[in-house]
Amino acid sequence: MALWDRLKESASTMQTQLVAKKNDLKSGAFRDASMAMCALVAAADGTIDPSERQRVAQLIGTNEVLQNFDAMDLQRRFDDNLGKLTADFAFGKVSVLQEIAKAKKKPAEARAVIQIGIVIGGADGDFDKTEQAVVREACFTLDLPPHEFDL
């Protein structure tokens, strides 16, 4: 199976798992951590291009799990995190990882945040090394073993 096919299958599996847990993923901590993860993955390579913003906007609008929250609020939180990362990536990353750490107390939420990162990273068909690296770092922040997500 080609890498691209495995990526699509993995992202699809992650999305199915997220939907199955939809009713468990309604906390503010999950909301904040998931938008921080989206921003971190979008900014992983140091630039945020319009297509990355579009993928996150599409995720916010269509993802069943994120429909537990107000779309405008999610967009604002995503933009705030992106602002921190673009102003000073290293310092912003510390702040964004603190947001991600909010999901640490609930293992189901922590796993879901990582899965959202993988779904966003793979949305363009190329879950590249920089995106994988920031998702791996988020795993460590959440005390989750990266190999559990093939990272």
GROMACS .gro file of C-alpha atoms in nm:
model
  151
    1MET     CA    1   0.000   0.000   0.000
    2ALA     CA    2   0.142   0.340  -0.099
    3LEU     CA    3   0.223   0.591   0.173
    4TRP     CA    4  -0.053   0.824   0.048
    5ASP     CA    5  -0.312   0.543   0.073
    6ARG     CA    6  -0.194   0.452   0.423
    7LEU     CA    7  -0.217   0.819   0.523
    8LYS     CA    8  -0.572   0.851   0.391
    9GLU     CA    9  -0.672   0.528   0.563
   10SER     CA   10  -0.511   0.637   0.890
   11ALA     CA   11  -0.682   0.978   0.882
   12SER     CA   12  -1.014   0.812   0.801
   13THR     CA   13  -0.971   0.566   1.091
   14MET     CA   14  -0.882   0.850   1.327
   15GLN     CA   15  -1.190   1.044   1.217
   16THR     CA   16  -1.412   0.739   1.278
   17GLN     CA   17  -1.265   0.699   1.627
   18LEU     CA   18  -1.326   1.068   1.700
   19VAL     CA   19  -1.691   1.047   1.596
   20ALA     CA   20  -1.739   0.740   1.818
   21LYS     CA   21  -1.624   0.948   2.116
   22LYS     CA   22  -1.819   1.262   2.022
   23ASN     CA   23  -2.029   1.267   2.337
   24ASP     CA   24  -1.718   1.245   2.556
   25LEU     CA   25  -1.549   1.539   2.386
   26LYS     CA   26  -1.745   1.842   2.502
   27SER     CA   27  -1.515   2.007   2.757
   28GLY     CA   28  -1.352   2.345   2.728
   29ALA     CA   29  -1.015   2.178   2.776
   30PHE     CA   30  -1.071   1.963   2.466
   31ARG     CA   31  -1.193   2.264   2.268
   32ASP     CA   32  -0.887   2.471   2.361
   33ALA     CA   33  -0.641   2.188   2.309
   34SER     CA   34  -0.785   2.086   1.971
   35MET     CA   35  -0.764   2.442   1.831
   36ALA     CA   36  -0.410   2.477   1.967
   37MET     CA   37  -0.320   2.149   1.793
   38CYS     CA   38  -0.468   2.271   1.463
   39ALA     CA   39  -0.263   2.591   1.484
   40LEU     CA   40   0.055   2.404   1.575
   41VAL     CA   41   0.022   2.167   1.280
   42ALA     CA   42  -0.070   2.450   1.041
   43ALA     CA   43   0.237   2.651   1.148
   44ALA     CA   44   0.474   2.353   1.180
   45ASP     CA   45   0.686   2.449   0.880
   46GLY     CA   46   0.714   2.812   0.991
   47THR     CA   47   0.462   2.950   0.742
   48ILE     CA   48   0.084   2.944   0.733
   49ASP     CA   49  -0.047   2.938   0.381
   50PRO     CA   50  -0.411   3.001   0.286
   51SER     CA   51  -0.469   2.632   0.207
   52GLU     CA   52  -0.380   2.538   0.567
   53ARG     CA   53  -0.624   2.796   0.702
   54GLN     CA   54  -0.884   2.660   0.460
   55ARG     CA   55  -0.832   2.301   0.581
   56VAL     CA   56  -0.882   2.405   0.942
   57ALA     CA   57  -1.190   2.613   0.854
   58GLN     CA   58  -1.327   2.310   0.669
   59LEU     CA   59  -1.255   2.086   0.969
   60ILE     CA   60  -1.428   2.329   1.203
   61GLY     CA   61  -1.731   2.346   0.975
   62THR     CA   62  -1.767   1.978   0.894
   63ASN     CA   63  -1.614   1.773   1.176
   64GLU     CA   64  -1.890   1.611   1.380
   65VAL     CA   65  -1.689   1.624   1.701
   66LEU     CA   66  -1.608   1.995   1.670
   67GLN     CA   67  -1.975   2.070   1.605
   68ASN     CA   68  -2.014   2.037   1.981
   69PHE     CA   69  -1.874   2.393   1.988
   70ASP     CA   70  -1.956   2.730   1.832
   71ALA     CA   71  -1.769   2.758   1.499
   72MET     CA   72  -1.688   3.129   1.541
   73ASP     CA   73  -1.541   3.062   1.885
   74LEU     CA   74  -1.328   2.779   1.744
   75GLN     CA   75  -1.208   3.004   1.462
   76ARG     CA   76  -1.115   3.279   1.709
   77ARG     CA   77  -0.919   3.036   1.926
   78PHE     CA   78  -0.740   2.895   1.621
   79ASP     CA   79  -0.652   3.246   1.501
   80ASP     CA   80  -0.528   3.348   1.849
   81ASN     CA   81  -0.297   3.046   1.858
   82LEU     CA   82  -0.174   3.115   1.505
   83GLY     CA   83  -0.102   3.474   1.608
   84LYS     CA   84   0.119   3.355   1.893
   85LEU     CA   85   0.305   3.118   1.661
   86THR     CA   86   0.360   3.375   1.387
   87ALA     CA   87   0.473   3.649   1.626
   88ASP     CA   88   0.747   3.429   1.773
   89PHE     CA   89   0.734   3.060   1.684
   90ALA     CA   90   0.952   2.931   1.971
   91PHE     CA   91   0.775   3.135   2.239
   92GLY     CA   92   0.435   3.082   2.081
   93LYS     CA   93   0.493   2.708   2.072
   94VAL     CA   94   0.542   2.704   2.450
   95SER     CA   95   0.207   2.880   2.494
   96VAL     CA   96   0.030   2.656   2.242
   97LEU     CA   97   0.168   2.340   2.405
   98GLN     CA   98   0.030   2.468   2.737
   99GLU     CA   99  -0.312   2.488   2.572
  100ILE     CA  100  -0.270   2.134   2.442
  101ALA     CA  101  -0.171   2.017   2.792
  102LYS     CA  102  -0.521   2.112   2.914
  103ALA     CA  103  -0.643   1.781   2.767
  104LYS     CA  104  -0.395   1.578   2.971
  105LYS     CA  105  -0.635   1.498   3.258
  106LYS     CA  106  -0.871   1.294   3.038
  107PRO     CA  107  -0.700   1.023   2.829
  108ALA     CA  108  -0.986   1.010   2.573
  109GLU     CA  109  -0.955   1.385   2.515
  110ALA     CA  110  -0.576   1.369   2.496
  111ARG     CA  111  -0.592   1.096   2.231
  112ALA     CA  112  -0.858   1.286   2.039
  113VAL     CA  113  -0.639   1.599   2.029
  114ILE     CA  114  -0.355   1.396   1.877
  115GLN     CA  115  -0.596   1.239   1.629
  116ILE     CA  116  -0.717   1.585   1.522
  117GLY     CA  117  -0.353   1.684   1.467
  118ILE     CA  118  -0.304   1.381   1.243
  119VAL     CA  119  -0.628   1.448   1.053
  120ILE     CA  120  -0.520   1.812   0.990
  121GLY     CA  121  -0.164   1.708   0.904
  122GLY     CA  122  -0.283   1.450   0.654
  123ALA     CA  123  -0.562   1.660   0.502
  124ASP     CA  124  -0.342   1.771   0.212
  125GLY     CA  125  -0.216   1.418   0.151
  126ASP     CA  126   0.129   1.495   0.291
  127PHE     CA  127   0.174   1.452   0.666
  128ASP     CA  128   0.530   1.581   0.641
  129LYS     CA  129   0.819   1.543   0.885
  130THR     CA  130   0.772   1.887   1.046
  131GLU     CA  131   0.402   1.818   1.107
  132GLN     CA  132   0.482   1.473   1.246
  133ALA     CA  133   0.745   1.628   1.474
  134VAL     CA  134   0.505   1.878   1.633
  135VAL     CA  135   0.236   1.611   1.678
  136ARG     CA  136   0.501   1.387   1.838
  137GLU     CA  137   0.594   1.676   2.070
  138ALA     CA  138   0.226   1.714   2.161
  139CYS     CA  139   0.220   1.341   2.246
  140PHE     CA  140   0.498   1.399   2.499
  141THR     CA  141   0.310   1.702   2.637
  142LEU     CA  142   0.005   1.480   2.689
  143ASP     CA  143   0.206   1.184   2.827
  144LEU     CA  144   0.104   0.965   2.533
  145PRO     CA  145   0.347   0.731   2.358
  146PRO     CA  146   0.400   0.855   1.998
  147HIS     CA  147   0.426   0.499   1.865
  148GLU     CA  148   0.059   0.452   1.957
  149PHE     CA  149  -0.014   0.687   1.665
  150ASP     CA  150   0.262   0.555   1.434
  151LEU     CA  151   0.473   0.864   1.498
   0.00000   0.00000   0.00000
